[in-house]
Coordinates of N, CA and C and ligand atoms in Angstrom, one line a residue:
M578 N 51.0 140.8 78.7 CA 52.2 141.5 79.0 C 53.4 140.6 78.7
S579 N 54.4 141.2 78.1 CA 55.6 140.4 77.7 C 56.5 140.2 78.9
E580 N 57.4 139.3 78.8 CA 58.4 139.1 79.9 C 59.2 140.3 80.2
A581 N 59.6 141.0 79.2 CA 60.5 142.2 79.3 C 59.7 143.3 80.1
Q582 N 58.5 143.5 79.8 CA 57.7 144.5 80.5 C 57.5 144.2 82.0
S583 N 57.3 143.0 82.3 CA 57.1 142.6 83.7 C 58.4 142.8 84.5
T584 N 59.5 142.5 83.9 CA 60.8 142.6 84.6 C 61.1 144.1 84.8
E585 N 60.8 145.0 83.9 CA 61.0 146.4 84.1 C 60.4 147.0 85.3
K586 N 59.3 146.5 85.8 CA 58.5 147.0 86.9 C 59.0 146.5 88.2
K587 N 59.9 145.5 88.3 CA 60.3 145.0 89.5 C 61.4 145.9 90.1
P588 N 61.4 146.1 91.4 CA 62.5 147.0 92.0 C 63.8 146.2 92.0
V589 N 64.9 147.0 91.8 CA 66.2 146.5 91.9 C 66.6 146.3 93.3
T590 N 66.8 145.1 93.7 CA 67.2 144.8 95.2 C 68.6 144.4 95.4
Y591 N 69.4 144.2 94.3 CA 70.7 143.7 94.5 C 71.5 144.0 93.2
I592 N 72.7 144.6 93.3 CA 73.6 144.7 92.2 C 75.0 144.2 92.6
N593 N 75.7 143.7 91.7 CA 77.1 143.2 92.0 C 78.1 144.2 91.3
T594 N 78.9 144.9 92.1 CA 79.8 145.9 91.5 C 81.2 145.7 92.1
P595 N 82.0 144.8 91.6 CA 83.3 144.5 92.1 C 84.2 145.8 92.1
V596 N 84.9 146.1 93.2 CA 85.7 147.3 93.4 C 87.0 146.8 94.0
A597 N 88.1 147.4 93.5 CA 89.4 147.1 94.0 C 90.2 148.4 94.2
V598 N 90.9 148.5 95.3 CA 91.7 149.7 95.6 C 93.1 149.2 96.0
K599 N 94.1 149.6 95.3 CA 95.5 149.3 95.7 C 96.1 150.5 96.4
Y600 N 96.6 150.2 97.6 CA 97.3 151.3 98.3 C 98.4 150.8 99.1
D601 N 99.3 151.7 99.5 CA 100.5 151.5 100.3 C 100.2 152.1 101.7
Y602 N 100.5 151.4 102.7 CA 100.3 151.8 104.1 C 101.6 152.1 104.7
T603 N 101.8 153.3 105.2 CA 103.0 153.6 106.0 C 102.7 153.4 107.4
A604 N 103.4 152.5 108.1 CA 103.1 152.2 109.5 C 103.4 153.4 110.5
G605 N 104.5 154.1 110.2 CA 104.9 155.2 111.1 C 105.8 154.6 112.2
K606 N 106.4 155.5 113.1 CA 107.4 155.0 114.1 C 106.8 154.1 115.1
A607 N 105.6 154.5 115.7 CA 105.1 153.7 116.8 C 104.7 152.3 116.4
T608 N 104.0 152.2 115.3 CA 103.5 150.9 114.8 C 104.7 150.1 114.3
S609 N 105.7 150.8 113.7 CA 106.9 150.0 113.2 C 107.7 149.4 114.4
D610 N 107.8 150.2 115.5 CA 108.5 149.7 116.7 C 107.7 148.5 117.3
F611 N 106.4 148.7 117.3 CA 105.5 147.6 117.8 C 105.7 146.3 117.0
M612 N 105.6 146.5 115.7 CA 105.7 145.3 114.8 C 107.1 144.6 114.8
R613 N 108.1 145.4 114.9 CA 109.5 144.9 115.0 C 109.6 144.0 116.3
A614 N 109.0 144.6 117.4 CA 109.0 143.8 118.7 C 108.2 142.5 118.6
V615 N 107.1 142.6 117.9 CA 106.3 141.4 117.8 C 107.1 140.3 117.0
A616 N 107.9 140.7 116.0 CA 108.7 139.8 115.3 C 109.8 139.2 116.1
Q617 N 110.0 139.7 117.3 CA 110.9 139.1 118.3 C 110.2 138.5 119.5
G618 N 108.9 138.3 119.3 CA 108.1 137.7 120.4 C 107.8 138.6 121.6
K619 N 107.8 139.9 121.4 CA 107.6 140.8 122.5 C 106.4 141.7 122.1
I620 N 105.7 142.1 123.1 CA 104.6 143.1 122.9 C 104.9 144.4 123.6
L621 N 104.9 145.5 122.9 CA 105.3 146.8 123.4 C 104.1 147.6 123.8
G622 N 104.2 148.3 124.9 CA 103.3 149.3 125.3 C 104.0 150.5 125.7
N623 N 103.3 151.6 126.1 CA 104.0 152.7 126.7 C 103.0 153.5 127.5
R624 N 103.6 154.3 128.4 CA 102.8 155.0 129.4 C 102.7 156.5 129.1
C625 N 101.5 157.0 129.4 CA 101.3 158.5 129.3 C 101.8 159.1 130.6
P626 N 102.7 160.1 130.5 CA 103.2 160.7 131.7 C 102.2 161.5 132.5
Q627 N 101.1 161.8 131.8 CA 100.1 162.7 132.5 C 99.0 161.8 133.1
C628 N 98.3 160.9 132.4 CA 97.2 160.2 133.0 C 97.7 158.8 133.5
N629 N 98.9 158.4 133.1 CA 99.5 157.1 133.6 C 99.0 155.9 132.9
R630 N 98.1 156.1 131.9 CA 97.6 154.9 131.2 C 98.7 154.3 130.4
V631 N 98.7 152.9 130.3 CA 99.6 152.2 129.4 C 98.8 151.7 128.2
Y632 N 99.3 152.1 127.0 CA 98.6 151.7 125.8 C 99.4 150.6 125.1
V633 N 98.6 149.7 124.6 CA 99.1 148.6 123.7 C 98.3 148.5 122.5
P634 N 98.8 148.6 121.3 CA 100.2 148.9 121.0 C 100.7 150.3 121.5
N635 N 102.0 150.5 121.6 CA 102.5 151.8 122.0 C 102.0 152.9 121.0
F636 N 101.7 154.0 121.6 CA 101.3 155.2 120.8 C 102.4 156.3 120.8
L637 N 102.3 157.2 119.9 CA 103.2 158.4 120.0 C 102.7 159.5 120.9
V638 N 101.3 159.6 120.9 CA 100.7 160.7 121.7 C 99.5 160.1 122.4
C639 N 99.3 160.5 123.7 CA 98.1 160.0 124.4 C 96.8 160.5 123.8
V640 N 95.9 159.6 123.5 CA 94.6 160.1 122.9 C 93.7 160.8 123.9
Q641 N 94.0 160.7 125.2 CA 93.2 161.4 126.2 C 93.8 162.8 126.5
C642 N 95.1 162.8 126.6 CA 95.8 164.0 127.1 C 96.5 164.8 126.0
A643 N 96.7 164.2 124.9 CA 97.4 164.9 123.7 C 98.8 165.3 124.1
V644 N 99.5 164.5 124.9 CA 100.9 164.7 125.2 C 101.7 163.6 124.7
P645 N 103.0 163.8 124.4 CA 103.8 162.7 124.0 C 103.9 161.5 125.0
M646 N 103.8 160.3 124.5 CA 103.9 159.1 125.4 C 105.3 158.9 125.7
G647 N 105.5 158.1 126.8 CA 106.8 157.7 127.3 C 107.4 156.6 126.3
E648 N 108.7 156.2 126.6 CA 109.4 155.3 125.8 C 108.6 153.9 125.9
P649 N 108.6 153.2 124.7 CA 108.0 151.9 124.7 C 108.7 150.9 125.6
F650 N 108.0 150.0 126.2 CA 108.6 148.9 127.0 C 107.8 147.6 126.8
E651 N 108.4 146.5 127.1 CA 107.7 145.2 126.9 C 106.7 145.0 128.0
V652 N 105.5 144.6 127.6 CA 104.4 144.2 128.5 C 104.3 142.7 128.5
P653 N 103.6 142.2 129.6 CA 103.4 140.7 129.6 C 102.5 140.2 128.5
D654 N 102.7 139.0 128.1 CA 101.8 138.5 127.0 C 100.6 137.7 127.7
S655 N 100.3 138.0 128.9 CA 99.2 137.4 129.6 C 98.3 138.5 130.2
G656 N 97.1 138.1 130.4 CA 96.1 139.1 130.9 C 94.8 138.4 131.1
I657 N 93.7 139.2 130.9 CA 92.4 138.7 131.1 C 91.5 138.9 129.9
V658 N 90.4 138.1 129.7 CA 89.4 138.4 128.7 C 88.5 139.5 129.3
L659 N 88.5 140.6 128.6 CA 87.7 141.8 129.1 C 86.3 141.6 128.6
T660 N 86.1 141.5 127.3 CA 84.9 141.2 126.6 C 85.1 140.2 125.5
F661 N 84.1 139.6 125.0 CA 84.3 138.7 123.9 C 83.0 138.4 123.2
C662 N 83.1 137.8 122.0 CA 81.9 137.4 121.3 C 82.2 136.0 120.7
I663 N 81.2 135.2 120.6 CA 81.3 133.9 119.9 C 80.8 134.0 118.5
V664 N 81.7 133.8 117.6 CA 81.3 133.9 116.2 C 80.7 132.6 115.7
N665 N 79.5 132.6 115.3 CA 78.8 131.4 114.9 C 78.5 131.4 113.4
I666 N 78.7 132.5 112.7 CA 78.4 132.6 111.3 C 79.6 132.7 110.5
K667 N 79.8 131.8 109.5 CA 80.9 131.8 108.6 C 80.7 132.9 107.6
F668 N 81.6 133.8 107.4 CA 81.5 134.8 106.4 C 82.5 134.6 105.2
Y669 N 82.3 135.4 104.2 CA 83.1 135.3 103.0 C 84.6 135.3 103.3
D670 N 85.3 134.4 102.8 CA 86.8 134.3 102.9 C 87.2 134.0 104.3
Q671 N 86.3 133.6 105.2 CA 86.7 133.2 106.6 C 87.5 131.9 106.6
V672 N 88.6 131.9 107.3 CA 89.4 130.7 107.3 C 89.3 129.9 108.6
L673 N 88.7 130.6 109.7 CA 88.5 129.9 110.9 C 87.2 129.1 110.9
E674 N 87.3 127.9 111.6 CA 86.0 127.1 111.7 C 85.2 127.8 112.8
V675 N 83.9 127.9 112.5 CA 83.0 128.4 113.5 C 82.5 127.2 114.4
P676 N 82.1 127.4 115.6 CA 82.2 128.7 116.3 C 83.6 128.9 116.9
Y677 N 83.9 130.2 117.0 CA 85.2 130.6 117.6 C 85.0 131.9 118.4
V678 N 86.0 132.2 119.3 CA 85.8 133.4 120.1 C 86.8 134.5 119.7
S679 N 86.3 135.7 119.5 CA 87.0 136.9 119.3 C 86.9 137.7 120.6
A680 N 88.0 138.1 121.2 CA 88.0 138.8 122.5 C 88.8 140.0 122.6
Y681 N 88.5 140.9 123.5 CA 89.3 142.0 123.9 C 90.1 141.4 125.1
V682 N 91.4 141.3 124.9 CA 92.3 140.8 126.0 C 93.0 142.0 126.6
L683 N 92.9 142.2 127.9 CA 93.5 143.3 128.6 C 94.8 142.7 129.2
L684 N 96.0 143.0 128.6 CA 97.2 142.4 129.1 C 97.5 143.0 130.5
D685 N 98.2 142.2 131.3 CA 98.5 142.7 132.7 C 99.3 144.0 132.7
G686 N 98.9 144.9 133.5 CA 99.6 146.2 133.6 C 99.3 147.2 132.5
T687 N 98.3 146.9 131.6 CA 98.0 147.8 130.6 C 96.5 148.3 130.7
D688 N 96.2 149.3 129.9 CA 94.9 150.0 130.1 C 94.1 150.0 128.8
L689 N 94.6 149.3 127.7 CA 93.9 149.3 126.4 C 93.9 147.9 125.9
P690 N 92.8 147.3 125.7 CA 92.8 145.9 125.3 C 93.2 145.7 123.9
L691 N 93.6 144.5 123.6 CA 94.1 144.0 122.3 C 93.0 143.0 121.8
M692 N 92.6 143.1 120.6 CA 91.6 142.2 120.1 C 92.3 141.0 119.5
H693 N 91.9 139.8 119.9 CA 92.5 138.6 119.4 C 91.6 137.4 119.7
L694 N 92.1 136.2 119.3 CA 91.3 135.0 119.4 C 91.6 134.3 120.7
V695 N 90.6 133.6 121.2 CA 90.8 132.8 122.4 C 90.4 131.3 122.0
Q696 N 91.4 130.5 122.1 CA 91.2 129.1 121.7 C 91.8 128.1 122.8
E697 N 91.8 126.8 122.4 CA 92.2 125.7 123.3 C 91.2 125.6 124.5
C698 N 89.9 126.0 124.3 CA 88.9 125.7 125.2 C 87.5 125.8 124.5
N699 N 86.5 125.2 125.1 CA 85.2 125.3 124.5 C 84.7 126.7 124.5
V700 N 84.1 127.2 123.4 CA 83.7 128.6 123.3 C 82.7 128.9 124.4
N701 N 82.0 128.0 124.9 CA 81.0 128.3 126.0 C 81.7 128.4 127.4
D702 N 83.0 128.1 127.5 CA 83.7 128.2 128.7 C 84.4 129.6 128.8
V703 N 84.4 130.3 127.7 CA 85.1 131.7 127.8 C 84.2 132.6 128.6
R704 N 84.8 133.4 129.4 CA 84.1 134.3 130.3 C 84.9 135.6 130.6
M705 N 84.2 136.6 130.9 CA 84.9 137.9 131.3 C 85.7 137.6 132.5
G706 N 87.0 138.2 132.5 CA 87.8 138.0 133.7 C 88.7 136.7 133.6
M707 N 88.5 135.9 132.6 CA 89.3 134.6 132.5 C 90.7 135.0 132.2
R708 N 91.6 134.3 132.9 CA 93.1 134.5 132.7 C 93.5 133.8 131.4
V709 N 94.3 134.5 130.5 CA 94.7 133.9 129.3 C 96.2 134.3 129.0
K710 N 96.8 133.6 128.2 CA 98.2 133.8 127.8 C 98.4 133.6 126.3
A711 N 99.3 134.4 125.7 CA 99.5 134.3 124.2 C 100.2 133.0 123.9
V712 N 99.7 132.4 122.8 CA 100.4 131.2 122.2 C 101.0 131.8 120.9
W713 N 102.4 131.8 120.8 CA 103.1 132.4 119.7 C 103.4 131.3 118.6
K714 N 103.5 131.8 117.4 CA 103.9 130.9 116.3 C 105.4 130.6 116.5
E715 N 105.9 129.6 115.9 CA 107.3 129.3 115.9 C 108.1 130.3 115.1
E716 N 107.5 130.6 113.9 CA 108.2 131.5 113.0 C 107.5 132.9 113.1
L717 N 108.2 133.8 113.7 CA 107.6 135.1 114.0 C 107.8 136.1 112.8
S718 N 106.9 137.0 112.7 CA 106.9 138.0 111.7 C 106.4 139.3 112.2
P719 N 106.6 140.5 111.6 CA 106.0 141.7 112.1 C 104.5 141.8 111.9
S720 N 103.8 140.9 112.5 CA 102.3 140.9 112.4 C 101.7 140.3 113.6
L721 N 100.5 140.8 114.0 CA 99.9 140.2 115.2 C 99.5 138.7 115.0
E722 N 99.6 138.3 113.7 CA 99.4 136.9 113.4 C 100.5 136.0 114.0
S723 N 101.6 136.7 114.5 CA 102.6 135.9 115.1 C 102.1 135.3 116.4
I724 N 101.1 135.9 117.0 CA 100.3 135.3 118.1 C 99.2 134.5 117.5
R725 N 99.3 133.2 117.7 CA 98.3 132.3 117.1 C 96.9 132.6 117.7
Y726 N 96.9 132.7 119.0 CA 95.7 133.0 119.8 C 96.1 133.1 121.3
F727 N 95.2 133.4 122.1 CA 95.4 133.4 123.6 C 94.6 132.1 124.1
K728 N 95.3 131.5 125.1 CA 94.6 130.3 125.7 C 94.5 130.5 127.2
P729 N 93.5 129.8 127.8 CA 93.3 129.9 129.2 C 94.5 129.4 130.0
T730 N 94.8 130.1 131.1 CA 95.9 129.6 131.9 C 95.5 128.7 133.0
G731 N 94.2 128.7 133.3 CA 93.7 127.9 134.4 C 93.8 128.6 135.8
E732 N 94.4 129.8 135.8 CA 94.4 130.6 137.0 C 93.0 131.1 137.4
P733 N 92.8 131.4 138.6 CA 91.4 131.9 139.0 C 91.1 133.2 138.2
D734 N 89.8 133.4 137.9 CA 89.4 134.6 137.1 C 89.6 135.8 137.9
A735 N 89.8 136.9 137.2 CA 89.9 138.2 137.9 C 88.6 138.7 138.4
A736 N 88.5 139.3 139.5 CA 87.2 139.8 140.0 C 86.8 141.0 139.2
L737 N 85.5 141.1 139.0 CA 84.9 142.1 138.2 C 85.3 143.5 138.6
E738 N 85.5 143.7 139.9 CA 85.9 145.0 140.5 C 87.3 145.5 139.9
T739 N 88.1 144.5 139.5 CA 89.5 144.8 139.1 C 89.5 145.3 137.6
F740 N 88.4 145.0 136.9 CA 88.4 145.4 135.4 C 87.2 146.1 135.0
K741 N 86.2 146.4 135.8 CA 84.9 147.0 135.4 C 85.1 148.4 134.8
E742 N 86.2 149.1 135.3 CA 86.4 150.4 134.7 C 86.7 150.4 133.3
Y743 N 87.1 149.3 132.7 CA 87.5 149.2 131.3 C 86.3 148.8 130.4
L744 N 85.2 148.5 131.0 CA 84.0 148.0 130.2 C 83.2 149.2 129.7
Ligands
ZN1710 ZN1 97.2 160.5 129.0

């Protein structure tokens, strides 16, 4: 049997097909307001007048009640680690050194967590309920990358009863 014949019978298990898509994204009013605030070192949320939830980033309409949300207001840049994962595997184009922590941070007085990094501590010390605060870049821009990461404050952890409804 020739080399060509034996190759033909092998199953194809991998193909490389580079694809590129160029598109423009229109942020819309709510996201634009949020990003402009971030560029000033502020985080915006807003409250649903019906269910009273505070969303971060601010939304135009409550996803639960389908009613217009209230006016955006600044929320604290501190809160708790709601859930998290320790990333141990370096993936394509990854710029962070592994291991690192990616977490859902529930800012104080809000009801929707923000996904961000937790640093300035050992990854094994991160825990649910840990108090954290944003560390901002010196040069701000309309991007969540203006927040470098969240760091532990050293305050006592929040009790599970105070955040279990968000899990
Ligand atoms: Zn609502």
